[in-house]
PDB file of N, CA, C and O in Angstrom:
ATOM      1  N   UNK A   1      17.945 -12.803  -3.274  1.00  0.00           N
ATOM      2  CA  UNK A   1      18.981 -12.178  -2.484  1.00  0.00           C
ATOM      3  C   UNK A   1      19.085 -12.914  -1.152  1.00  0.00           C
ATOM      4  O   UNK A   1      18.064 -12.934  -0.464  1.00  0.00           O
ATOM      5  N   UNK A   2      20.167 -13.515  -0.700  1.00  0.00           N
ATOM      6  CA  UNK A   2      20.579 -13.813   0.150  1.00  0.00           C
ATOM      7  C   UNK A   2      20.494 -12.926   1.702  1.00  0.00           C
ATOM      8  O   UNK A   2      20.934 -11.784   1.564  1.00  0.00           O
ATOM      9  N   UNK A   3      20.132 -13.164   2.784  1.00  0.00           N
ATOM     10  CA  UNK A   3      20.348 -12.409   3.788  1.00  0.00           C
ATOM     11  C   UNK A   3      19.371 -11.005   3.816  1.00  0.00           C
ATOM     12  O   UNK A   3      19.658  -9.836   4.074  1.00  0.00           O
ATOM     13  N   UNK A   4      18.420 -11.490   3.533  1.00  0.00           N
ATOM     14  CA  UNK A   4      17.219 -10.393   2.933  1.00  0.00           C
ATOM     15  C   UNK A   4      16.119 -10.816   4.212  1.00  0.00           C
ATOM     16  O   UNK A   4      15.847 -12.016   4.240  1.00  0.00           O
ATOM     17  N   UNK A   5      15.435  -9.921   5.312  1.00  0.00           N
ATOM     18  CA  UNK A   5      14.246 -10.019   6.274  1.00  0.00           C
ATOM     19  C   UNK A   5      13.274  -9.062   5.526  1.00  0.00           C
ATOM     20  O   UNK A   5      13.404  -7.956   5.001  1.00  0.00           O
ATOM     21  N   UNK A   6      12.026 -10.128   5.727  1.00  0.00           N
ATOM     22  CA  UNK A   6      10.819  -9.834   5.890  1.00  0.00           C
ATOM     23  C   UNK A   6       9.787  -9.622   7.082  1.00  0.00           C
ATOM     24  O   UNK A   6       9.365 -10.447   7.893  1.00  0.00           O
ATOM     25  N   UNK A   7       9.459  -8.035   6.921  1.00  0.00           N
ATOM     26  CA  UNK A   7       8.172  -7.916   7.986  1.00  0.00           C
ATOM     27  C   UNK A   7       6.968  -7.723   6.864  1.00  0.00           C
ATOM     28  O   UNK A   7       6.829  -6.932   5.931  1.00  0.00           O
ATOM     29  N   UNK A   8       5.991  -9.034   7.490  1.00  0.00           N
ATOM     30  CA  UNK A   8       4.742  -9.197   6.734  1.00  0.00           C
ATOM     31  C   UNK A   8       3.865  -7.852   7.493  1.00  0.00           C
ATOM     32  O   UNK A   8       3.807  -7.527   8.679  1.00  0.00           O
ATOM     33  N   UNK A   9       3.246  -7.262   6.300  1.00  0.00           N
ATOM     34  CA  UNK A   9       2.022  -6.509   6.723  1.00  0.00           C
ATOM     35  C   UNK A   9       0.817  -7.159   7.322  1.00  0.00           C
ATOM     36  O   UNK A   9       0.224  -7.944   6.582  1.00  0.00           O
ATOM     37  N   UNK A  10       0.348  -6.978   8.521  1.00  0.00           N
ATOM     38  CA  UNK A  10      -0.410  -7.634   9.077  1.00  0.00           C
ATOM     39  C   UNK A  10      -1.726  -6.623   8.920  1.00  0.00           C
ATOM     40  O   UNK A  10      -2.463  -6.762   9.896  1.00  0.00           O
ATOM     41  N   UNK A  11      -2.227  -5.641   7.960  1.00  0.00           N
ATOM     42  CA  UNK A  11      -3.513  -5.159   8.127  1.00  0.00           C
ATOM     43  C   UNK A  11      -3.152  -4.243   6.566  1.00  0.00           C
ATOM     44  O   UNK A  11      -2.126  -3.598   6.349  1.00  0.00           O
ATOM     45  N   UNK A  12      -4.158  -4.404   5.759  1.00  0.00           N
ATOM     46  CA  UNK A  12      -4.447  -3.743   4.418  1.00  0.00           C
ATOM     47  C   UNK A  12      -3.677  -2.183   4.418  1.00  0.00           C
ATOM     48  O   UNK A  12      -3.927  -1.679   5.513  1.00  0.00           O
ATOM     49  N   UNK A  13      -3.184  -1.634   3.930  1.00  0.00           N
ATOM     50  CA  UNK A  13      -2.595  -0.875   3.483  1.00  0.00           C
ATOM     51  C   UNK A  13      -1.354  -0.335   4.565  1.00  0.00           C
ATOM     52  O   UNK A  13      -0.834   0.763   4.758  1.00  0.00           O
ATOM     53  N   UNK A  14      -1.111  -2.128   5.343  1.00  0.00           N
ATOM     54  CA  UNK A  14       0.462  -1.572   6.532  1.00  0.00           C
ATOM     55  C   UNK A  14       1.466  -2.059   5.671  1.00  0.00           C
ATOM     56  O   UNK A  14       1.436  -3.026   4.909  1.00  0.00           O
ATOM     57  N   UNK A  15       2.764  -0.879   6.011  1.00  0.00           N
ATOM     58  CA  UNK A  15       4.007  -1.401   5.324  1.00  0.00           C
ATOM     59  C   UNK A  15       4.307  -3.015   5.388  1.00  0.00           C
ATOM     60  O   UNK A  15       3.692  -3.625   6.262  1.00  0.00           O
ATOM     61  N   UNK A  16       4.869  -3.487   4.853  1.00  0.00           N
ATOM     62  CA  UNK A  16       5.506  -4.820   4.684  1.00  0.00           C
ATOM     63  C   UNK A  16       6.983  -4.932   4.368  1.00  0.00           C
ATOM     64  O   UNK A  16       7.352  -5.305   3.254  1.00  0.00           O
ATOM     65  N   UNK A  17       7.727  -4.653   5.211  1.00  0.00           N
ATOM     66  CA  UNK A  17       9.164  -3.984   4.930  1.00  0.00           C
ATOM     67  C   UNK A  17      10.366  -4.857   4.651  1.00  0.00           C
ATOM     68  O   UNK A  17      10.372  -5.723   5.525  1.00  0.00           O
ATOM     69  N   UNK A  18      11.108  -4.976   4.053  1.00  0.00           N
ATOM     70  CA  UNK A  18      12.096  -5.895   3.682  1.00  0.00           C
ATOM     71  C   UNK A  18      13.528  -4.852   3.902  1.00  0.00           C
ATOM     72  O   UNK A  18      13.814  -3.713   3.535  1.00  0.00           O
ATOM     73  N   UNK A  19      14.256  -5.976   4.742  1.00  0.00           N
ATOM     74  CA  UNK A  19      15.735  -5.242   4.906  1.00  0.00           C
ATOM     75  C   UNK A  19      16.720  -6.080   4.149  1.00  0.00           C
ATOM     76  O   UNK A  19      16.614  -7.117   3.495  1.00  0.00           O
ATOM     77  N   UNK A  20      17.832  -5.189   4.493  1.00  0.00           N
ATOM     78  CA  UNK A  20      18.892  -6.549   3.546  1.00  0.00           C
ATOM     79  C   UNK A  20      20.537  -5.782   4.084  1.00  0.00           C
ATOM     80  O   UNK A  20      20.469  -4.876   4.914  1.00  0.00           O
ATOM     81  N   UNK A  21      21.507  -6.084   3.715  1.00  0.00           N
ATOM     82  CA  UNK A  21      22.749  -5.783   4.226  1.00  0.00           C
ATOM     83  C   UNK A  21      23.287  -4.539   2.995  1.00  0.00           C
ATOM     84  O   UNK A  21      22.788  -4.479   1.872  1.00  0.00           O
ATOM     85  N   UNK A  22      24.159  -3.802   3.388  1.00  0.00           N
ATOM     86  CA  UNK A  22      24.289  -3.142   2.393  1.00  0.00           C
ATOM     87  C   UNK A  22      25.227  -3.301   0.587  1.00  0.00           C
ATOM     88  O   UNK A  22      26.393  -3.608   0.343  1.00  0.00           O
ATOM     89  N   UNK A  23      24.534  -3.079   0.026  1.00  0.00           N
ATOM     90  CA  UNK A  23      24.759  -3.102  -1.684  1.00  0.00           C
ATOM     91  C   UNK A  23      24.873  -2.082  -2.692  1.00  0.00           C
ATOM     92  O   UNK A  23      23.991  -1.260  -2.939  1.00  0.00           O
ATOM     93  N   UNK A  24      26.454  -2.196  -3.504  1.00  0.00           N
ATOM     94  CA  UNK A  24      26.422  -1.326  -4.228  1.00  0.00           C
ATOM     95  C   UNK A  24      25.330  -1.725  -5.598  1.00  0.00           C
ATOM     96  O   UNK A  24      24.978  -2.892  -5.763  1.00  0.00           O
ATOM     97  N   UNK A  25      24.819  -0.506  -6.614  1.00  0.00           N
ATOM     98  CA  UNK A  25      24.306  -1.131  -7.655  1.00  0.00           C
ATOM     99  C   UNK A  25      23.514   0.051  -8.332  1.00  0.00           C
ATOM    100  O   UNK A  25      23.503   1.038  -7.595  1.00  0.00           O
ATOM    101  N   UNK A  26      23.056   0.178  -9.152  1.00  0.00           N
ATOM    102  CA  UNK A  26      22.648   1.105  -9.598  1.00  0.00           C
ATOM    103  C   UNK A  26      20.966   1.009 -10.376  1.00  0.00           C
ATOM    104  O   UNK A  26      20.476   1.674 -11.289  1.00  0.00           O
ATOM    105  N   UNK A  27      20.436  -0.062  -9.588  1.00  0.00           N
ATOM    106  CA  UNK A  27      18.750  -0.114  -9.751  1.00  0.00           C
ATOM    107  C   UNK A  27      18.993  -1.454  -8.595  1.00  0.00           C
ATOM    108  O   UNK A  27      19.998  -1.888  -8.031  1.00  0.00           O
ATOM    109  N   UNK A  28      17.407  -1.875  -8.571  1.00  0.00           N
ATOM    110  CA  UNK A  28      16.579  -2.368  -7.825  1.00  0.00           C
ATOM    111  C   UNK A  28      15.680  -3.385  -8.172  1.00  0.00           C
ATOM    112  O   UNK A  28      14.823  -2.770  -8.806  1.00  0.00           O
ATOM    113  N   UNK A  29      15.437  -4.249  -8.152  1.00  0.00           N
ATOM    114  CA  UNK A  29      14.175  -5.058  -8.907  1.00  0.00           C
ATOM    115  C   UNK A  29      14.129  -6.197  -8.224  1.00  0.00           C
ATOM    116  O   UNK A  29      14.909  -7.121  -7.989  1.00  0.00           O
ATOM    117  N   UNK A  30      12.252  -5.715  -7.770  1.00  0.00           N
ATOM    118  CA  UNK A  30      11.320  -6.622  -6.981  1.00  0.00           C
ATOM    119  C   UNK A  30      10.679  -7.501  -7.614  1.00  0.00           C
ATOM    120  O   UNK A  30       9.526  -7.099  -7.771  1.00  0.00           O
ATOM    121  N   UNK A  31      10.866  -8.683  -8.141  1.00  0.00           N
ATOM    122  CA  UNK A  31      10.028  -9.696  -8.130  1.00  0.00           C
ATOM    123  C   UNK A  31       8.618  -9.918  -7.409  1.00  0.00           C
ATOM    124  O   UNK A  31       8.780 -10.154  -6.212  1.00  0.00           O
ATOM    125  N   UNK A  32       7.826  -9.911  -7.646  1.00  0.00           N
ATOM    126  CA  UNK A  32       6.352  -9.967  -6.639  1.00  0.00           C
ATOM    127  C   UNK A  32       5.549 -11.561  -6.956  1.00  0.00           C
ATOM    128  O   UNK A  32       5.504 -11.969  -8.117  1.00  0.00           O
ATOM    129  N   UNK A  33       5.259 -11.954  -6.410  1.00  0.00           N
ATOM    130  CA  UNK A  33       4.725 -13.352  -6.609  1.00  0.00           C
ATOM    131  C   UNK A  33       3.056 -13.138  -5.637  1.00  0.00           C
ATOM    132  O   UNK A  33       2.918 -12.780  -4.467  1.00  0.00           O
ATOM    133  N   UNK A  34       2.024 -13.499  -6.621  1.00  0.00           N
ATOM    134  CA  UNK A  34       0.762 -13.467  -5.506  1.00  0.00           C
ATOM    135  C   UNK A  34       0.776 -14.609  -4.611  1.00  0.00           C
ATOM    136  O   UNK A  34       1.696 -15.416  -4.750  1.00  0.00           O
ATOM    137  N   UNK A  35      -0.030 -14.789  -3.786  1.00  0.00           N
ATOM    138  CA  UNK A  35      -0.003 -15.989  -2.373  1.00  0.00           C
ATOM    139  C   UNK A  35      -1.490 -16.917  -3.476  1.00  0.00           C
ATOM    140  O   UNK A  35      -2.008 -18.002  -3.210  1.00  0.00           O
ATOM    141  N   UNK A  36      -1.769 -16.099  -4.531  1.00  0.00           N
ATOM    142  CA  UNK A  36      -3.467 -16.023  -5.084  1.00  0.00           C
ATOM    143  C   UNK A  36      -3.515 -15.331  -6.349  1.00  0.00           C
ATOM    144  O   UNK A  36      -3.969 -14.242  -6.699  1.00  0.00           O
ATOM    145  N   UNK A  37      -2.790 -16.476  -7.058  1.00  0.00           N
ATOM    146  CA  UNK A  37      -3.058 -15.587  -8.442  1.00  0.00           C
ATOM    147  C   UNK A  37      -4.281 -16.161  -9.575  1.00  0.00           C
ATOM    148  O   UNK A  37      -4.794 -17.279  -9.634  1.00  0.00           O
ATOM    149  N   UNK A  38      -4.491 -15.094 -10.325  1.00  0.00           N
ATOM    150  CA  UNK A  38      -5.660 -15.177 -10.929  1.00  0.00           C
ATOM    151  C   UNK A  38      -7.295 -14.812 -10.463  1.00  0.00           C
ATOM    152  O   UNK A  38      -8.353 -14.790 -11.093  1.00  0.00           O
ATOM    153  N   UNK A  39      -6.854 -14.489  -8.751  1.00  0.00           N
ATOM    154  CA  UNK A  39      -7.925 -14.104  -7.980  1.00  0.00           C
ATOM    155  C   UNK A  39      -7.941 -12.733  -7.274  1.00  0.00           C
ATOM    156  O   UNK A  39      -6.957 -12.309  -6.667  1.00  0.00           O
ATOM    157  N   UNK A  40      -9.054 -12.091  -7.377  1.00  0.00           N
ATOM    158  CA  UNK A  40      -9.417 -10.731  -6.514  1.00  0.00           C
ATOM    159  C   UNK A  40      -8.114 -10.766  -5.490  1.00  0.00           C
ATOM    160  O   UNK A  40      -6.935 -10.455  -5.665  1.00  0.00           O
ATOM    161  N   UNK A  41      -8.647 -11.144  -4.647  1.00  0.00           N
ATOM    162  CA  UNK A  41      -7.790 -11.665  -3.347  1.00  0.00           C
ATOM    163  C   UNK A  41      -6.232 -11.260  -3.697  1.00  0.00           C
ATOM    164  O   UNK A  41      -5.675 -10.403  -3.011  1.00  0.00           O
ATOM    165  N   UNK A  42      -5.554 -11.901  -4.779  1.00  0.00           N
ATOM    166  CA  UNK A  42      -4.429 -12.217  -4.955  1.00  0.00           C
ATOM    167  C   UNK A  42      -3.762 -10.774  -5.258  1.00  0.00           C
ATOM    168  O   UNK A  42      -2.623 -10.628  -4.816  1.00  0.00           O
ATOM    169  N   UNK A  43      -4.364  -9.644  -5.991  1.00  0.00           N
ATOM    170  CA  UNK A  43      -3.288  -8.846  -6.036  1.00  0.00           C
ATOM    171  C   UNK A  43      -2.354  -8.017  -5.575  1.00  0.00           C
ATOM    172  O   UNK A  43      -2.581  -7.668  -4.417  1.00  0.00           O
ATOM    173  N   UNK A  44      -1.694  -7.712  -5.897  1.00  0.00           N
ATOM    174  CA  UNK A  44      -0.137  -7.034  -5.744  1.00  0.00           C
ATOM    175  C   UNK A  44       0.396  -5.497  -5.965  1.00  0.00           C
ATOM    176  O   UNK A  44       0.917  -5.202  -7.040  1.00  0.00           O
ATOM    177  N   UNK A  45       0.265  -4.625  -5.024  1.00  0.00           N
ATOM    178  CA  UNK A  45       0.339  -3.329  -5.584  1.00  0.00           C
ATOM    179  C   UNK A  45       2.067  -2.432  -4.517  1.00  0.00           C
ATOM    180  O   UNK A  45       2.326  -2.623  -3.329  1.00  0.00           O
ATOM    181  N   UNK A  46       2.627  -1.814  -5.205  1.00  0.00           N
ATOM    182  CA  UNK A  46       3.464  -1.146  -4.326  1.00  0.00           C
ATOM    183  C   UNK A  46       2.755   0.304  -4.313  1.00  0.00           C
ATOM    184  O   UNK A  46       2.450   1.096  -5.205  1.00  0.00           O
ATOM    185  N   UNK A  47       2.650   0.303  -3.165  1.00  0.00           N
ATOM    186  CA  UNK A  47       1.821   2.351  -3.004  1.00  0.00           C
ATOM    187  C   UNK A  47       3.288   3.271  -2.715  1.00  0.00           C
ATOM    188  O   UNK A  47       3.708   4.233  -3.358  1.00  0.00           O
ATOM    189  N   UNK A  48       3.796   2.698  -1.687  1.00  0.00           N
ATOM    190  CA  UNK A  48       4.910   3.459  -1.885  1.00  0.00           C
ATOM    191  C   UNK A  48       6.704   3.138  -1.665  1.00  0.00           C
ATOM    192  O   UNK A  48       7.262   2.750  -0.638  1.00  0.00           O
ATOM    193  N   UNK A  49       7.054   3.320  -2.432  1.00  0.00           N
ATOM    194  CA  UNK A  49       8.796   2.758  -1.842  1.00  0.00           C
ATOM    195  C   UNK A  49       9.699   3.478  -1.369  1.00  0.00           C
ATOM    196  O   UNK A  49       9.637   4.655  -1.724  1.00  0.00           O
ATOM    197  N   UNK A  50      10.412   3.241  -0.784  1.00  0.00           N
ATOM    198  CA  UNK A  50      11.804   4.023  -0.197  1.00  0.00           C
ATOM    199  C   UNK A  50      12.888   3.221   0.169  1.00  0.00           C
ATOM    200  O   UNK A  50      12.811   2.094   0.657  1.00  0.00           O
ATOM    201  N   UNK A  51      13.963   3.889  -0.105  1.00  0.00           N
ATOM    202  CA  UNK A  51      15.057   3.580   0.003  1.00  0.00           C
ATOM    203  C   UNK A  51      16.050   4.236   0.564  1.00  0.00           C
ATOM    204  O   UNK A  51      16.728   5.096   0.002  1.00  0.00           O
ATOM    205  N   UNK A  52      16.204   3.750   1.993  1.00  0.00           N
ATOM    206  CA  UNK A  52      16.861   5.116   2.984  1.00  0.00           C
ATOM    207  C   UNK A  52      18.682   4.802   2.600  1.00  0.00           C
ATOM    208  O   UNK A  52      19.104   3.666   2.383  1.00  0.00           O
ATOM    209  N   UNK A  53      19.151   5.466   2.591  1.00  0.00           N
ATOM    210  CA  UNK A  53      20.882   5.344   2.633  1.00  0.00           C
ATOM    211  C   UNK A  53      21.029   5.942   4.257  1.00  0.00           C
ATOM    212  O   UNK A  53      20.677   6.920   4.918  1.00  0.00           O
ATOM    213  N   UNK A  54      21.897   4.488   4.442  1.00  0.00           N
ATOM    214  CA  UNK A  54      22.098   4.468   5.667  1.00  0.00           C
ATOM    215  C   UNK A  54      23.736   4.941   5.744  1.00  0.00           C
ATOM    216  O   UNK A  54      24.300   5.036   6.834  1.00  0.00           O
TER     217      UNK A  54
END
């Protein structure tokens, strides 16, 4: 997605928030890529999501 910001989580279980401009659509889908895959280190979990309508 084009025109999409990232705030990196800077401490284990802080949000990491991604904005974007507004879109019609009727689902959502996050791609996740590790920085460390195949390793402890590397995984990838969403604890929680939201999606505010602005």
């Amino acid at each position: 997605m084009t025109g999409a910001a990232v705030e990196w989580a800077t401490d284990s279980d802080a949000p990491t928030v991604v904005t974007f401009g507004a879109v019609r659509g009727s689902g959502l889908r996050l791609t996740l890529t590790s920085a460390h895959p195949g390793e402890a280190r590397g995984a990838i979990r969403i604890s929680r999501l939201e999606a505010p309508v602005t």
